[in-house]
Amino acid sequence: MSDIKKIAVLTSGGDAPGMNSAIRAVVFAAINSGYEVVGILRGYEGLIDWEVKELTIDNVRNINNRGGTILFTSRSERFLDKKYREIAADNMREHGVDALVAVGGDGTLRGAIELRKEGVNIICIPGTIDRDMACTEYTLGFDTAANTATEAIDRIRDSSLSHGRCTVVEVMGRKRGYIALWAGMATSADAIVLPEKWDGNFDNIINALKQRHVDGRNSYLVVLAEGVTDADKLAELIQKQTGIESRVSVLGYIQRGGSPTAKDRMYGSLMGAYAVEILKNGKGNRIVAIKNDLLIDYDITEAIELNNNELDDFQYKLSLTLAE
């Protein structure tokens, strides 16, 4: 590992603001350490088909403010097949690539663990707007996504207030409710529906809105994490049981896009440079993580086995108090 001359970097899975900052930092740190760098296009798919571009300081210099990823991304069904992982590993060896830096979420990490079995030295950087990786307190893209959702909900609330209606806003976060929790608290939502806390009972939401209606309120906001329950069904139920006109707004992919916040640019830069530092120190098959706002790293197999990514209970209880 100490004889590294050439590394590759890719982005995989869902795109996340801050990925470009990580790519940029990897390139700067690697080239300044005497390494050659190539970018793999379209994630693990590009590793199988060997779609690459040379990365230099000049062609990544001003990408910090750009959302998405300049290397493109994908979710690779073929990579689930050992045959294609062997092809990917052979491609790296054939082209003299000594290590791979992969930026992505849980699926990217699981793919890295399998690629490790084919003899590939791989460093992972957590990049997913859902903040749903147990090994790290922060994942690239979350802050931008939460801010984007907050800004959109603020605008929706203005319209809801003008018309005296209830709006159910669906945000991303199928398995983890942090975007819904943060955006809901930031916009003073009357109810926040999270996958970690959902028991299938609509009564608490309905009763809370009824009470506010009795107290003279004339507009309401419910923030719902996608996949918890059907947003249209919830809005229909609210209107039927409270008499309050109810609409649905699904924010969708706007939460993935846009210029990254300073936090995502900074963490992307730190994580990218740290990934190269790990390789320089002779270590491999690690994932970069944040703990107590400090950079650390775990073995990738150890990281996938961690299961301590529970929703912060104090944050959740506070959301209930602030919605009273």
PDB file of C-alpha atoms in Angstrom, residues 36-286:
ATOM      1  CA  GLU A  36      -1.810  10.090 -10.577  1.00  0.00           C
ATOM      2  CA  VAL A  37      -5.624  10.313 -10.412  1.00  0.00           C
ATOM      3  CA  VAL A  38      -8.334   9.051 -12.733  1.00  0.00           C
ATOM      4  CA  GLY A  39     -12.080   9.549 -12.374  1.00  0.00           C
ATOM      5  CA  ILE A  40     -14.428   6.619 -12.947  1.00  0.00           C
ATOM      6  CA  LEU A  41     -17.656   7.711 -14.648  1.00  0.00           C
ATOM      7  CA  ARG A  42     -21.106   6.419 -13.573  1.00  0.00           C
ATOM      8  CA  GLY A  43     -19.982   4.711 -10.372  1.00  0.00           C
ATOM      9  CA  TYR A  44     -19.506   0.953 -10.275  1.00  0.00           C
ATOM     10  CA  GLU A  45     -21.010   0.704 -13.774  1.00  0.00           C
ATOM     11  CA  GLY A  46     -18.099   2.734 -15.122  1.00  0.00           C
ATOM     12  CA  LEU A  47     -15.657   0.541 -13.213  1.00  0.00           C
ATOM     13  CA  ILE A  48     -17.058  -2.502 -15.020  1.00  0.00           C
ATOM     14  CA  ASP A  49     -16.982  -0.824 -18.463  1.00  0.00           C
ATOM     15  CA  TRP A  50     -13.815   1.179 -17.688  1.00  0.00           C
ATOM     16  CA  GLU A  51     -15.247   4.595 -18.462  1.00  0.00           C
ATOM     17  CA  VAL A  52     -12.621   6.979 -17.133  1.00  0.00           C
ATOM     18  CA  LYS A  53     -11.252  10.495 -17.421  1.00  0.00           C
ATOM     19  CA  GLU A  54      -7.957  11.882 -16.227  1.00  0.00           C
ATOM     20  CA  LEU A  55      -8.362  14.222 -13.286  1.00  0.00           C
ATOM     21  CA  THR A  56      -5.993  17.138 -12.875  1.00  0.00           C
ATOM     22  CA  ILE A  57      -5.943  20.114 -10.549  1.00  0.00           C
ATOM     23  CA  ASP A  58      -7.015  22.353 -13.439  1.00  0.00           C
ATOM     24  CA  ASN A  59     -10.152  20.380 -14.302  1.00  0.00           C
ATOM     25  CA  VAL A  60     -11.417  20.165 -10.705  1.00  0.00           C
ATOM     26  CA  ARG A  61     -10.281  23.559  -9.473  1.00  0.00           C
ATOM     27  CA  ASN A  62     -13.656  25.347  -9.488  1.00  0.00           C
ATOM     28  CA  ILE A  63     -16.223  22.606  -8.899  1.00  0.00           C
ATOM     29  CA  ASN A  64     -16.864  23.286  -5.188  1.00  0.00           C
ATOM     30  CA  ASN A  65     -20.036  25.269  -5.820  1.00  0.00           C
ATOM     31  CA  ARG A  66     -21.603  22.731  -8.173  1.00  0.00           C
ATOM     32  CA  GLY A  67     -24.294  20.320  -7.049  1.00  0.00           C
ATOM     33  CA  GLY A  68     -24.445  16.719  -8.205  1.00  0.00           C
ATOM     34  CA  THR A  69     -21.229  15.052  -9.297  1.00  0.00           C
ATOM     35  CA  ILE A  70     -18.967  15.767 -12.271  1.00  0.00           C
ATOM     36  CA  LEU A  71     -18.231  12.026 -12.464  1.00  0.00           C
ATOM     37  CA  PHE A  72     -21.928  11.121 -12.810  1.00  0.00           C
ATOM     38  CA  THR A  73     -23.404   8.294 -10.783  1.00  0.00           C
ATOM     39  CA  SER A  74     -25.621   5.240 -11.009  1.00  0.00           C
ATOM     40  CA  ARG A  75     -26.946   2.253  -9.127  1.00  0.00           C
ATOM     41  CA  SER A  76     -25.391  -0.845 -10.669  1.00  0.00           C
ATOM     42  CA  GLU A  77     -27.408  -4.043 -10.819  1.00  0.00           C
ATOM     43  CA  ARG A  78     -24.534  -5.792 -12.570  1.00  0.00           C
ATOM     44  CA  PHE A  79     -22.214  -5.111  -9.648  1.00  0.00           C
ATOM     45  CA  LEU A  80     -24.321  -7.479  -7.522  1.00  0.00           C
ATOM     46  CA  ASP A  81     -22.931 -10.317  -9.676  1.00  0.00           C
ATOM     47  CA  LYS A  82     -19.467 -11.557  -8.673  1.00  0.00           C
ATOM     48  CA  LYS A  83     -18.554 -11.955 -12.349  1.00  0.00           C
ATOM     49  CA  TYR A  84     -18.788  -8.217 -12.926  1.00  0.00           C
ATOM     50  CA  ARG A  85     -16.959  -7.379  -9.712  1.00  0.00           C
ATOM     51  CA  GLU A  86     -14.102  -9.547 -10.959  1.00  0.00           C
ATOM     52  CA  ILE A  87     -14.133  -7.595 -14.230  1.00  0.00           C
ATOM     53  CA  ALA A  88     -14.021  -4.315 -12.294  1.00  0.00           C
ATOM     54  CA  ALA A  89     -11.065  -5.486 -10.204  1.00  0.00           C
ATOM     55  CA  ASP A  90      -9.232  -6.775 -13.300  1.00  0.00           C
ATOM     56  CA  ASN A  91      -9.766  -3.416 -15.005  1.00  0.00           C
ATOM     57  CA  MET A  92      -8.072  -1.634 -12.118  1.00  0.00           C
ATOM     58  CA  ARG A  93      -5.102  -3.973 -12.132  1.00  0.00           C
ATOM     59  CA  GLU A  94      -4.775  -3.816 -15.932  1.00  0.00           C
ATOM     60  CA  HIS A  95      -4.640  -0.013 -15.858  1.00  0.00           C
ATOM     61  CA  GLY A  96      -2.260   0.212 -12.925  1.00  0.00           C
ATOM     62  CA  VAL A  97      -4.734   1.623 -10.393  1.00  0.00           C
ATOM     63  CA  ASP A  98      -3.541   0.838  -6.879  1.00  0.00           C
ATOM     64  CA  ALA A  99      -6.487   2.119  -4.827  1.00  0.00           C
ATOM     65  CA  LEU A 100     -10.048   3.353  -5.250  1.00  0.00           C
ATOM     66  CA  VAL A 101     -11.874   6.151  -3.396  1.00  0.00           C
ATOM     67  CA  ALA A 102     -15.651   5.629  -3.547  1.00  0.00           C
ATOM     68  CA  VAL A 103     -18.109   8.340  -2.474  1.00  0.00           C
ATOM     69  CA  GLY A 104     -21.651   7.193  -1.718  1.00  0.00           C
ATOM     70  CA  GLY A 105     -24.096   5.732   0.756  1.00  0.00           C
ATOM     71  CA  ASP A 106     -24.857   2.362   2.282  1.00  0.00           C
ATOM     72  CA  GLY A 107     -25.070   0.572  -1.080  1.00  0.00           C
ATOM     73  CA  THR A 108     -21.692   1.956  -2.094  1.00  0.00           C
ATOM     74  CA  LEU A 109     -20.183   0.693   1.166  1.00  0.00           C
ATOM     75  CA  ARG A 110     -21.662  -2.764   0.672  1.00  0.00           C
ATOM     76  CA  GLY A 111     -20.284  -2.836  -2.857  1.00  0.00           C
ATOM     77  CA  ALA A 112     -16.871  -1.834  -1.506  1.00  0.00           C
ATOM     78  CA  ILE A 113     -16.883  -4.754   0.918  1.00  0.00           C
ATOM     79  CA  GLU A 114     -17.503  -7.160  -1.968  1.00  0.00           C
ATOM     80  CA  LEU A 115     -14.868  -5.470  -4.152  1.00  0.00           C
ATOM     81  CA  ARG A 116     -12.373  -5.842  -1.325  1.00  0.00           C
ATOM     82  CA  LYS A 117     -12.752  -9.621  -1.691  1.00  0.00           C
ATOM     83  CA  GLU A 118     -11.418  -9.271  -5.239  1.00  0.00           C
ATOM     84  CA  GLY A 119      -8.191  -7.732  -3.930  1.00  0.00           C
ATOM     85  CA  VAL A 120      -9.068  -4.067  -4.415  1.00  0.00           C
ATOM     86  CA  ASN A 121      -7.855  -1.527  -1.856  1.00  0.00           C
ATOM     87  CA  ILE A 122     -10.766   0.843  -1.350  1.00  0.00           C
ATOM     88  CA  ILE A 123     -11.503   3.912   0.774  1.00  0.00           C
ATOM     89  CA  CYS A 124     -15.127   5.029   1.198  1.00  0.00           C
ATOM     90  CA  ILE A 125     -16.469   8.522   1.849  1.00  0.00           C
ATOM     91  CA  PRO A 126     -20.083   8.709   3.136  1.00  0.00           C
ATOM     92  CA  GLY A 127     -22.196  10.715   0.709  1.00  0.00           C
ATOM     93  CA  THR A 128     -25.984  10.509   1.064  1.00  0.00           C
ATOM     94  CA  ILE A 129     -28.581  13.169   1.824  1.00  0.00           C
ATOM     95  CA  ASP A 130     -30.462  10.804   4.158  1.00  0.00           C
ATOM     96  CA  ARG A 131     -27.753  10.779   6.846  1.00  0.00           C
ATOM     97  CA  ASP A 132     -28.460   7.082   7.296  1.00  0.00           C
ATOM     98  CA  MET A 133     -25.027   5.481   7.788  1.00  0.00           C
ATOM     99  CA  ALA A 134     -24.450   4.209  11.312  1.00  0.00           C
ATOM    100  CA  CYS A 135     -20.668   4.600  11.290  1.00  0.00           C
ATOM    101  CA  THR A 136     -20.699   8.392  10.973  1.00  0.00           C
ATOM    102  CA  GLU A 137     -22.502  11.315  12.562  1.00  0.00           C
ATOM    103  CA  TYR A 138     -22.651  13.167   9.240  1.00  0.00           C
ATOM    104  CA  THR A 139     -22.986  12.261   5.578  1.00  0.00           C
ATOM    105  CA  LEU A 140     -22.310  14.600   2.655  1.00  0.00           C
ATOM    106  CA  GLY A 141     -25.408  16.268   1.262  1.00  0.00           C
ATOM    107  CA  PHE A 142     -27.611  16.251   4.346  1.00  0.00           C
ATOM    108  CA  ASP A 143     -27.161  19.902   5.263  1.00  0.00           C
ATOM    109  CA  THR A 144     -27.887  21.107   1.730  1.00  0.00           C
ATOM    110  CA  ALA A 145     -30.930  18.836   1.415  1.00  0.00           C
ATOM    111  CA  ALA A 146     -32.317  19.965   4.772  1.00  0.00           C
ATOM    112  CA  ASN A 147     -31.797  23.616   3.846  1.00  0.00           C
ATOM    113  CA  THR A 148     -33.392  23.125   0.421  1.00  0.00           C
ATOM    114  CA  ALA A 149     -36.412  21.421   1.993  1.00  0.00           C
ATOM    115  CA  THR A 150     -36.705  24.178   4.605  1.00  0.00           C
ATOM    116  CA  GLU A 151     -36.658  26.942   1.997  1.00  0.00           C
ATOM    117  CA  ALA A 152     -39.260  25.154  -0.137  1.00  0.00           C
ATOM    118  CA  ILE A 153     -41.546  24.518   2.848  1.00  0.00           C
ATOM    119  CA  ASP A 154     -41.294  28.172   3.893  1.00  0.00           C
ATOM    120  CA  ARG A 155     -42.622  29.141   0.471  1.00  0.00           C
ATOM    121  CA  ILE A 156     -45.360  26.502   0.574  1.00  0.00           C
ATOM    122  CA  ARG A 157     -46.424  27.690   4.014  1.00  0.00           C
ATOM    123  CA  ASP A 158     -46.893  31.247   2.729  1.00  0.00           C
ATOM    124  CA  SER A 159     -49.395  29.959   0.194  1.00  0.00           C
ATOM    125  CA  SER A 160     -51.065  27.675   2.726  1.00  0.00           C
ATOM    126  CA  LEU A 161     -51.515  30.608   5.111  1.00  0.00           C
ATOM    127  CA  SER A 162     -53.024  32.744   2.347  1.00  0.00           C
ATOM    128  CA  HIS A 163     -55.640  30.119   1.520  1.00  0.00           C
ATOM    129  CA  GLY A 164     -56.284  28.857   5.047  1.00  0.00           C
ATOM    130  CA  ARG A 165     -55.519  25.255   4.240  1.00  0.00           C
ATOM    131  CA  CYS A 166     -53.428  22.317   5.479  1.00  0.00           C
ATOM    132  CA  THR A 167     -50.460  21.246   3.385  1.00  0.00           C
ATOM    133  CA  VAL A 168     -48.833  17.833   3.667  1.00  0.00           C
ATOM    134  CA  VAL A 169     -45.261  18.175   2.421  1.00  0.00           C
ATOM    135  CA  GLU A 170     -43.430  14.966   1.527  1.00  0.00           C
ATOM    136  CA  VAL A 171     -39.640  15.090   1.818  1.00  0.00           C
ATOM    137  CA  MET A 172     -36.967  12.468   1.157  1.00  0.00           C
ATOM    138  CA  GLY A 173     -35.826  10.003   3.796  1.00  0.00           C
ATOM    139  CA  ARG A 174     -37.313   6.545   3.274  1.00  0.00           C
ATOM    140  CA  LYS A 175     -35.421   4.859   6.119  1.00  0.00           C
ATOM    141  CA  ARG A 176     -34.222   7.820   8.190  1.00  0.00           C
ATOM    142  CA  GLY A 177     -36.304  10.841   9.093  1.00  0.00           C
ATOM    143  CA  TYR A 178     -33.619  13.449   9.678  1.00  0.00           C
ATOM    144  CA  ILE A 179     -34.567  15.627   6.685  1.00  0.00           C
ATOM    145  CA  ALA A 180     -38.209  15.595   7.762  1.00  0.00           C
ATOM    146  CA  LEU A 181     -37.276  16.214  11.400  1.00  0.00           C
ATOM    147  CA  TRP A 182     -34.926  19.129  10.735  1.00  0.00           C
ATOM    148  CA  ALA A 183     -36.994  20.772   8.010  1.00  0.00           C
ATOM    149  CA  GLY A 184     -40.184  20.234  10.002  1.00  0.00           C
ATOM    150  CA  MET A 185     -38.748  21.780  13.165  1.00  0.00           C
ATOM    151  CA  ALA A 186     -37.182  24.646  11.209  1.00  0.00           C
ATOM    152  CA  THR A 187     -40.528  25.531   9.610  1.00  0.00           C
ATOM    153  CA  SER A 188     -42.656  25.101  12.771  1.00  0.00           C
ATOM    154  CA  ALA A 189     -44.620  22.145  11.393  1.00  0.00           C
ATOM    155  CA  ASP A 190     -47.775  21.146  13.250  1.00  0.00           C
ATOM    156  CA  ALA A 191     -46.865  17.470  12.814  1.00  0.00           C
ATOM    157  CA  ILE A 192     -43.774  15.603  11.624  1.00  0.00           C
ATOM    158  CA  VAL A 193     -44.171  11.992  10.449  1.00  0.00           C
ATOM    159  CA  LEU A 194     -40.979   9.921  10.689  1.00  0.00           C
ATOM    160  CA  PRO A 195     -40.211   6.304   9.691  1.00  0.00           C
ATOM    161  CA  GLU A 196     -38.532   5.643  13.050  1.00  0.00           C
ATOM    162  CA  LYS A 197     -41.611   6.691  15.031  1.00  0.00           C
ATOM    163  CA  TRP A 198     -44.549   5.817  12.796  1.00  0.00           C
ATOM    164  CA  ASP A 199     -46.998   3.295  14.258  1.00  0.00           C
ATOM    165  CA  GLY A 200     -49.684   3.575  11.586  1.00  0.00           C
ATOM    166  CA  ASN A 201     -51.984   5.635  13.823  1.00  0.00           C
ATOM    167  CA  PHE A 202     -53.337   8.843  12.282  1.00  0.00           C
ATOM    168  CA  ASP A 203     -55.300   9.867  15.372  1.00  0.00           C
ATOM    169  CA  ASN A 204     -52.554  11.955  16.980  1.00  0.00           C
ATOM    170  CA  ILE A 205     -52.128  14.026  13.821  1.00  0.00           C
ATOM    171  CA  ILE A 206     -55.869  14.479  13.291  1.00  0.00           C
ATOM    172  CA  ASN A 207     -56.541  15.377  16.932  1.00  0.00           C
ATOM    173  CA  ALA A 208     -53.696  17.904  17.021  1.00  0.00           C
ATOM    174  CA  LEU A 209     -55.026  19.683  13.927  1.00  0.00           C
ATOM    175  CA  LYS A 210     -58.583  19.647  15.269  1.00  0.00           C
ATOM    176  CA  GLN A 211     -57.432  21.294  18.498  1.00  0.00           C
ATOM    177  CA  ARG A 212     -55.534  24.002  16.617  1.00  0.00           C
ATOM    178  CA  HIS A 213     -58.642  24.596  14.499  1.00  0.00           C
ATOM    179  CA  VAL A 214     -60.730  25.058  17.632  1.00  0.00           C
ATOM    180  CA  ASP A 215     -58.118  27.477  18.952  1.00  0.00           C
ATOM    181  CA  GLY A 216     -58.566  29.660  15.890  1.00  0.00           C
ATOM    182  CA  ARG A 217     -55.702  28.578  13.633  1.00  0.00           C
ATOM    183  CA  ASN A 218     -56.466  28.725   9.923  1.00  0.00           C
ATOM    184  CA  SER A 219     -53.459  27.070   8.271  1.00  0.00           C
ATOM    185  CA  TYR A 220     -51.503  23.934   9.038  1.00  0.00           C
ATOM    186  CA  LEU A 221     -48.349  22.132   7.995  1.00  0.00           C
ATOM    187  CA  VAL A 222     -47.540  18.434   8.147  1.00  0.00           C
ATOM    188  CA  VAL A 223     -44.057  17.263   7.085  1.00  0.00           C
ATOM    189  CA  LEU A 224     -43.916  13.635   6.022  1.00  0.00           C
ATOM    190  CA  ALA A 225     -40.876  11.472   5.254  1.00  0.00           C
ATOM    191  CA  GLU A 226     -41.396   9.580   1.983  1.00  0.00           C
ATOM    192  CA  GLY A 227     -42.469   5.964   2.207  1.00  0.00           C
ATOM    193  CA  VAL A 228     -43.892   6.224   5.730  1.00  0.00           C
ATOM    194  CA  THR A 229     -47.463   6.458   4.526  1.00  0.00           C
ATOM    195  CA  ASP A 230     -49.275   7.712   1.435  1.00  0.00           C
ATOM    196  CA  ALA A 231     -49.273  11.528   1.409  1.00  0.00           C
ATOM    197  CA  ASP A 232     -52.487  11.783  -0.627  1.00  0.00           C
ATOM    198  CA  LYS A 233     -54.251   9.401   1.743  1.00  0.00           C
ATOM    199  CA  LEU A 234     -53.129  11.447   4.742  1.00  0.00           C
ATOM    200  CA  ALA A 235     -54.299  14.727   3.195  1.00  0.00           C
ATOM    201  CA  GLU A 236     -57.639  13.181   2.255  1.00  0.00           C
ATOM    202  CA  LEU A 237     -58.093  11.863   5.788  1.00  0.00           C
ATOM    203  CA  ILE A 238     -57.239  15.252   7.329  1.00  0.00           C
ATOM    204  CA  GLN A 239     -59.775  17.024   5.106  1.00  0.00           C
ATOM    205  CA  LYS A 240     -62.472  14.434   5.746  1.00  0.00           C
ATOM    206  CA  GLN A 241     -62.113  14.372   9.538  1.00  0.00           C
ATOM    207  CA  THR A 242     -61.370  18.053  10.194  1.00  0.00           C
ATOM    208  CA  GLY A 243     -63.090  19.876   7.355  1.00  0.00           C
ATOM    209  CA  ILE A 244     -59.820  21.694   6.612  1.00  0.00           C
ATOM    210  CA  GLU A 245     -58.970  21.947   2.904  1.00  0.00           C
ATOM    211  CA  SER A 246     -55.814  19.869   2.459  1.00  0.00           C
ATOM    212  CA  ARG A 247     -53.244  19.640  -0.320  1.00  0.00           C
ATOM    213  CA  VAL A 248     -50.060  17.626  -0.968  1.00  0.00           C
ATOM    214  CA  SER A 249     -46.681  18.937  -2.096  1.00  0.00           C
ATOM    215  CA  VAL A 250     -43.956  16.401  -2.940  1.00  0.00           C
ATOM    216  CA  LEU A 251     -40.532  18.063  -2.981  1.00  0.00           C
ATOM    217  CA  GLY A 252     -38.794  15.185  -4.779  1.00  0.00           C
ATOM    218  CA  TYR A 253     -35.416  15.587  -6.426  1.00  0.00           C
ATOM    219  CA  ILE A 254     -35.008  19.306  -5.797  1.00  0.00           C
ATOM    220  CA  GLN A 255     -33.616  18.158  -2.435  1.00  0.00           C
ATOM    221  CA  ARG A 256     -30.664  16.492  -4.169  1.00  0.00           C
ATOM    222  CA  GLY A 257     -29.748  19.430  -6.366  1.00  0.00           C
ATOM    223  CA  GLY A 258     -28.456  22.917  -5.976  1.00  0.00           C
ATOM    224  CA  SER A 259     -25.271  24.534  -4.800  1.00  0.00           C
ATOM    225  CA  PRO A 260     -23.888  22.826  -1.665  1.00  0.00           C
ATOM    226  CA  THR A 261     -23.883  24.668   1.638  1.00  0.00           C
ATOM    227  CA  ALA A 262     -20.602  25.730   3.225  1.00  0.00           C
ATOM    228  CA  LYS A 263     -20.890  22.763   5.589  1.00  0.00           C
ATOM    229  CA  ASP A 264     -21.139  20.233   2.759  1.00  0.00           C
ATOM    230  CA  ARG A 265     -18.294  21.891   0.851  1.00  0.00           C
ATOM    231  CA  MET A 266     -16.112  21.871   3.961  1.00  0.00           C
ATOM    232  CA  TYR A 267     -16.872  18.302   5.015  1.00  0.00           C
ATOM    233  CA  GLY A 268     -16.456  17.127   1.422  1.00  0.00           C
ATOM    234  CA  SER A 269     -13.031  18.755   1.293  1.00  0.00           C
ATOM    235  CA  LEU A 270     -11.990  17.329   4.663  1.00  0.00           C
ATOM    236  CA  MET A 271     -13.194  13.821   3.888  1.00  0.00           C
ATOM    237  CA  GLY A 272     -11.612  13.769   0.430  1.00  0.00           C
ATOM    238  CA  ALA A 273      -8.203  14.860   1.708  1.00  0.00           C
ATOM    239  CA  TYR A 274      -8.448  12.477   4.670  1.00  0.00           C
ATOM    240  CA  ALA A 275      -9.117   9.538   2.326  1.00  0.00           C
ATOM    241  CA  VAL A 276      -5.797  10.217   0.603  1.00  0.00           C
ATOM    242  CA  GLU A 277      -4.086  10.626   3.982  1.00  0.00           C
ATOM    243  CA  ILE A 278      -5.297   7.140   4.957  1.00  0.00           C
ATOM    244  CA  LEU A 279      -3.641   5.704   1.838  1.00  0.00           C
ATOM    245  CA  LYS A 280      -0.432   7.641   2.482  1.00  0.00           C
ATOM    246  CA  ASN A 281      -0.303   6.100   5.962  1.00  0.00           C
ATOM    247  CA  GLY A 282      -0.327   2.624   4.469  1.00  0.00           C
ATOM    248  CA  LYS A 283      -3.882   1.709   5.443  1.00  0.00           C
ATOM    249  CA  GLY A 284      -6.632   0.428   3.191  1.00  0.00           C
ATOM    250  CA  ASN A 285     -10.236  -0.769   3.050  1.00  0.00           C
ATOM    251  CA  ARG A 286     -11.434   1.992   5.371  1.00  0.00           C
TER     252      ARG A 286
END
